[in-house]
Amino acid sequence: MNYQLLIADDHPLYRDALATTLSRHFPDCELLQSRDLQSTLNALEDSTIDLLLLDLNMPGSEGFSGLAQIRNDYPTVPVVVVSGSDRDTVIRQAAALGASGFLSKTAEPEEIVQCIEQVLAGEQWFSTEALESEQESDLAERLNRLTPQQLRIFHMIARGMLNKQIAFELEITEPTVNSHVTAILRKLELRDRKQLIREAQSLVQL
C-alpha cells in the first residue's frame, strides 16, 4: 500500500540510514523527514501521515513533551518512538503517553521492518518485559494526566530551571508557571517541588 511515513530525527545520518532501510523494504511508501518538533508538526498538519517515527530528543522537544503534544494534537496518527535509550522506564513512559511502539536506535533492520508492519496493521510493538517490570515507578503512567504545556514545564523543572526562567523561555507570566506547577504536583500526587525534581530527573535521563 502507498503509506506515508514520517521520520522525525535531528541527526541527518541516522535519518538517512533509516530512510534507506525503509525505502528498501517499503518501496511503495512515501517517506518524509523532519529535523525538529516544529517541522514535524508542520508535516503532520500538511500531509496524511500513516506512521510517525519519532526521536525523543529533538530541538523544541523537552524529553517526552513532543510526544505528548503530538498525541494531543494528532491522536489518530500512530507513533513509534525511536530512542538511544532502551531503559524500561523510557519504554513504559512512551507506552503510557500513547505511543504505538518503541525502537532502540541500535535495532537491526529486520526488527525495524517487523515493528512498522505490526504498527501499520493496528497492533503495538513493545518489550513485554519492560511493560511488566515492577521496578519502575508508576509516575510514567501518571504523566499522561498532564497537558503538553505542563509536561514541558515538568521537564524544565527536571533540568533545574526556576519558575522565572521557565516563564521567560515559554513567554508566559511567572504566576502562570506557578499555577502550572501546582497543577502538576496535584496530578502527579507529589508533595512538593523537591520530590518533583527527584522523580522528574529519574525519568528524563533518556
Coordinates of C-alpha atoms in Angstrom, one line a residue:
M1 CA 0.0 0.0 0.0
N2 CA 1.1 3.6 -0.6
Y3 CA 1.7 4.6 3.1
Q4 CA 3.2 8.0 4.1
L5 CA 5.9 7.6 6.7
L6 CA 7.5 10.5 8.6
I7 CA 10.9 10.2 10.1
A8 CA 11.5 12.8 12.8
D9 CA 15.1 13.0 13.9
D10 CA 17.6 15.8 14.2
H11 CA 20.6 13.6 13.2
P12 CA 20.8 13.6 9.4
L13 CA 23.0 10.5 9.2
Y14 CA 20.6 8.3 11.2
R15 CA 17.6 9.8 9.4
D16 CA 19.1 9.0 6.0
A17 CA 20.1 5.5 7.2
L18 CA 16.6 4.8 8.4
A19 CA 15.1 6.2 5.2
T20 CA 17.3 3.8 3.2
T21 CA 16.2 0.8 5.2
L22 CA 12.5 1.8 4.9
S23 CA 12.7 2.5 1.1
R24 CA 14.3 -0.9 0.6
H25 CA 11.6 -2.8 2.4
F26 CA 8.6 -0.5 1.6
P27 CA 9.3 0.6 -1.9
D28 CA 5.7 1.9 -2.5
C29 CA 5.7 4.2 0.6
E30 CA 6.3 7.9 0.5
L31 CA 9.0 8.9 3.0
L32 CA 9.0 12.3 4.6
Q33 CA 11.6 13.7 7.0
S34 CA 11.7 16.4 9.7
R35 CA 14.5 17.6 12.0
D36 CA 12.8 19.3 14.9
L37 CA 9.4 19.4 16.7
Q38 CA 8.1 22.4 14.7
S39 CA 8.9 20.9 11.3
T40 CA 7.3 17.6 12.5
L41 CA 4.1 19.4 13.5
N42 CA 4.1 21.2 10.1
A43 CA 4.4 17.9 8.3
L44 CA 1.6 16.3 10.3
E45 CA -0.5 19.4 9.5
D46 CA 0.2 19.4 5.8
S47 CA 0.2 15.6 5.0
T48 CA -1.7 12.5 5.7
I49 CA 0.8 10.6 7.7
D50 CA 0.2 6.9 8.3
L51 CA 3.0 6.4 10.8
L52 CA 5.5 8.7 12.6
L53 CA 8.9 7.5 13.7
L54 CA 9.8 10.0 16.5
D55 CA 13.1 10.7 18.1
L56 CA 12.5 11.8 21.7
N57 CA 15.4 14.3 21.8
M58 CA 15.0 17.0 19.1
P59 CA 15.1 20.8 19.1
G60 CA 11.8 22.1 20.5
S61 CA 11.0 18.8 22.4
E62 CA 11.8 18.5 26.1
G63 CA 12.0 14.8 26.8
F64 CA 8.5 13.4 26.3
S65 CA 6.8 16.7 25.8
G66 CA 7.0 16.4 22.0
L67 CA 5.3 13.0 22.1
A68 CA 2.7 14.4 24.4
Q69 CA 1.9 17.3 22.2
I70 CA 1.7 15.1 19.0
R71 CA -0.6 12.6 20.7
N72 CA -2.8 15.5 21.9
D73 CA -2.9 17.3 18.5
Y74 CA -2.9 14.2 16.2
P75 CA -4.3 11.4 18.3
T76 CA -5.1 9.1 15.3
V77 CA -1.5 9.1 13.9
P78 CA 0.4 6.0 15.2
V79 CA 3.7 7.0 16.7
V80 CA 6.8 4.7 17.1
V81 CA 9.3 6.2 19.5
V82 CA 12.9 5.8 18.4
S83 CA 15.4 6.4 21.2
G84 CA 19.1 5.9 22.0
S85 CA 18.0 4.6 25.4
D86 CA 16.0 1.4 25.8
R87 CA 15.7 1.5 29.6
D88 CA 12.4 0.1 30.9
T89 CA 11.4 3.5 32.3
V90 CA 11.6 5.1 28.8
I91 CA 9.7 2.3 27.2
R92 CA 7.0 2.4 29.9
Q93 CA 6.6 6.1 29.7
A94 CA 6.4 6.1 25.9
A95 CA 3.6 3.5 26.1
A96 CA 1.8 5.4 28.9
L97 CA 1.8 8.6 26.7
G98 CA 0.1 6.8 23.8
A99 CA 2.9 5.6 21.5
S100 CA 2.2 2.5 19.4
G101 CA 5.7 1.1 19.5
F102 CA 9.3 1.6 20.6
L103 CA 12.5 1.0 18.8
S104 CA 16.1 1.3 20.1
K105 CA 18.4 3.2 17.7
T106 CA 20.5 0.0 17.8
A107 CA 17.7 -2.1 16.4
E108 CA 18.5 -4.3 13.4
P109 CA 16.7 -3.6 10.0
E110 CA 14.7 -6.8 10.4
E111 CA 13.3 -5.6 13.8
I112 CA 12.5 -2.1 12.4
V113 CA 10.6 -3.7 9.5
Q114 CA 8.6 -6.0 11.8
C115 CA 7.8 -3.1 14.1
I116 CA 6.5 -0.9 11.3
E117 CA 4.5 -3.8 9.7
Q118 CA 2.9 -4.6 13.0
V119 CA 2.0 -0.9 13.9
L120 CA 0.6 -0.3 10.4
A121 CA -1.6 -3.3 11.0
G122 CA -3.1 -1.6 14.0
E123 CA -1.0 -3.5 16.7
Q124 CA 1.6 -2.4 19.1
W125 CA 5.4 -3.1 19.4
F126 CA 6.8 -3.0 22.9
S127 CA 9.0 -5.2 25.0
T128 CA 6.7 -7.3 27.2
E129 CA 9.4 -7.5 29.9
A130 CA 9.7 -3.7 30.0
L131 CA 6.0 -3.1 30.3
E132 CA 5.7 -5.7 33.1
S133 CA 8.7 -4.5 35.1
E134 CA 7.8 -3.9 38.7
Q135 CA 10.9 -2.0 39.4
E136 CA 9.8 1.2 37.8
S137 CA 7.6 3.9 39.3
D138 CA 4.0 4.4 38.1
L139 CA 4.9 8.1 37.7
A140 CA 5.2 7.3 33.9
E141 CA 1.5 6.4 33.8
R142 CA 0.5 9.5 35.8
L143 CA 2.4 11.8 33.4
N144 CA -0.4 11.0 30.9
R145 CA -2.6 13.3 33.1
L146 CA -0.5 16.4 32.2
T147 CA -1.3 18.7 29.3
P148 CA 1.6 19.2 26.7
Q149 CA 2.4 22.6 28.3
Q150 CA 2.5 21.0 31.8
L151 CA 4.7 18.2 30.6
R152 CA 7.1 20.8 29.0
I153 CA 7.3 22.5 32.4
F154 CA 7.8 19.2 34.1
H155 CA 10.9 18.5 32.0
M156 CA 12.2 22.1 32.5
I157 CA 12.0 21.6 36.3
A158 CA 13.9 18.3 35.9
R159 CA 16.7 20.4 34.3
G160 CA 16.8 22.6 37.3
M161 CA 15.2 25.6 35.8
L162 CA 13.5 28.1 38.1
N163 CA 9.9 29.4 37.5
K164 CA 11.2 32.7 36.4
Q165 CA 13.5 31.1 33.8
I166 CA 10.6 28.8 32.6
A167 CA 8.3 31.8 32.2
F168 CA 10.9 33.6 30.1
E169 CA 11.6 30.6 27.8
L170 CA 7.9 29.8 27.3
E171 CA 7.0 33.5 27.0
I172 CA 4.3 33.3 29.8
T173 CA 4.0 35.0 33.1
E174 CA 5.6 33.7 36.3
P175 CA 2.2 33.4 38.1
T176 CA 1.0 31.2 35.1
V177 CA 4.0 29.0 35.7
N178 CA 3.2 28.8 39.4
S179 CA -0.3 27.7 38.6
H180 CA 1.0 25.0 36.3
V181 CA 3.5 23.7 38.9
T182 CA 0.6 23.5 41.5
A183 CA -1.5 21.5 39.0
I184 CA 1.5 19.3 38.1
L185 CA 2.1 18.4 41.8
R186 CA -1.6 17.6 42.2
K187 CA -1.9 15.5 39.1
L188 CA 1.3 13.5 39.9
E189 CA 0.4 13.1 43.5
L190 CA 3.6 14.7 44.7
R191 CA 4.2 16.7 47.9
D192 CA 6.5 19.5 46.9
R193 CA 9.0 20.7 44.3
K194 CA 11.9 18.8 45.8
Q195 CA 10.0 15.5 45.3
L196 CA 9.0 16.6 41.8
I197 CA 12.6 17.3 40.9
R198 CA 13.8 14.0 42.2
E199 CA 11.1 12.0 40.4
A200 CA 11.5 14.0 37.2
Q201 CA 15.2 13.6 36.9
S202 CA 14.8 9.8 37.3
L203 CA 12.5 9.7 34.3
V204 CA 14.0 12.2 31.9
Q205 CA 17.6 10.9 31.8
L206 CA 17.0 9.2 28.4

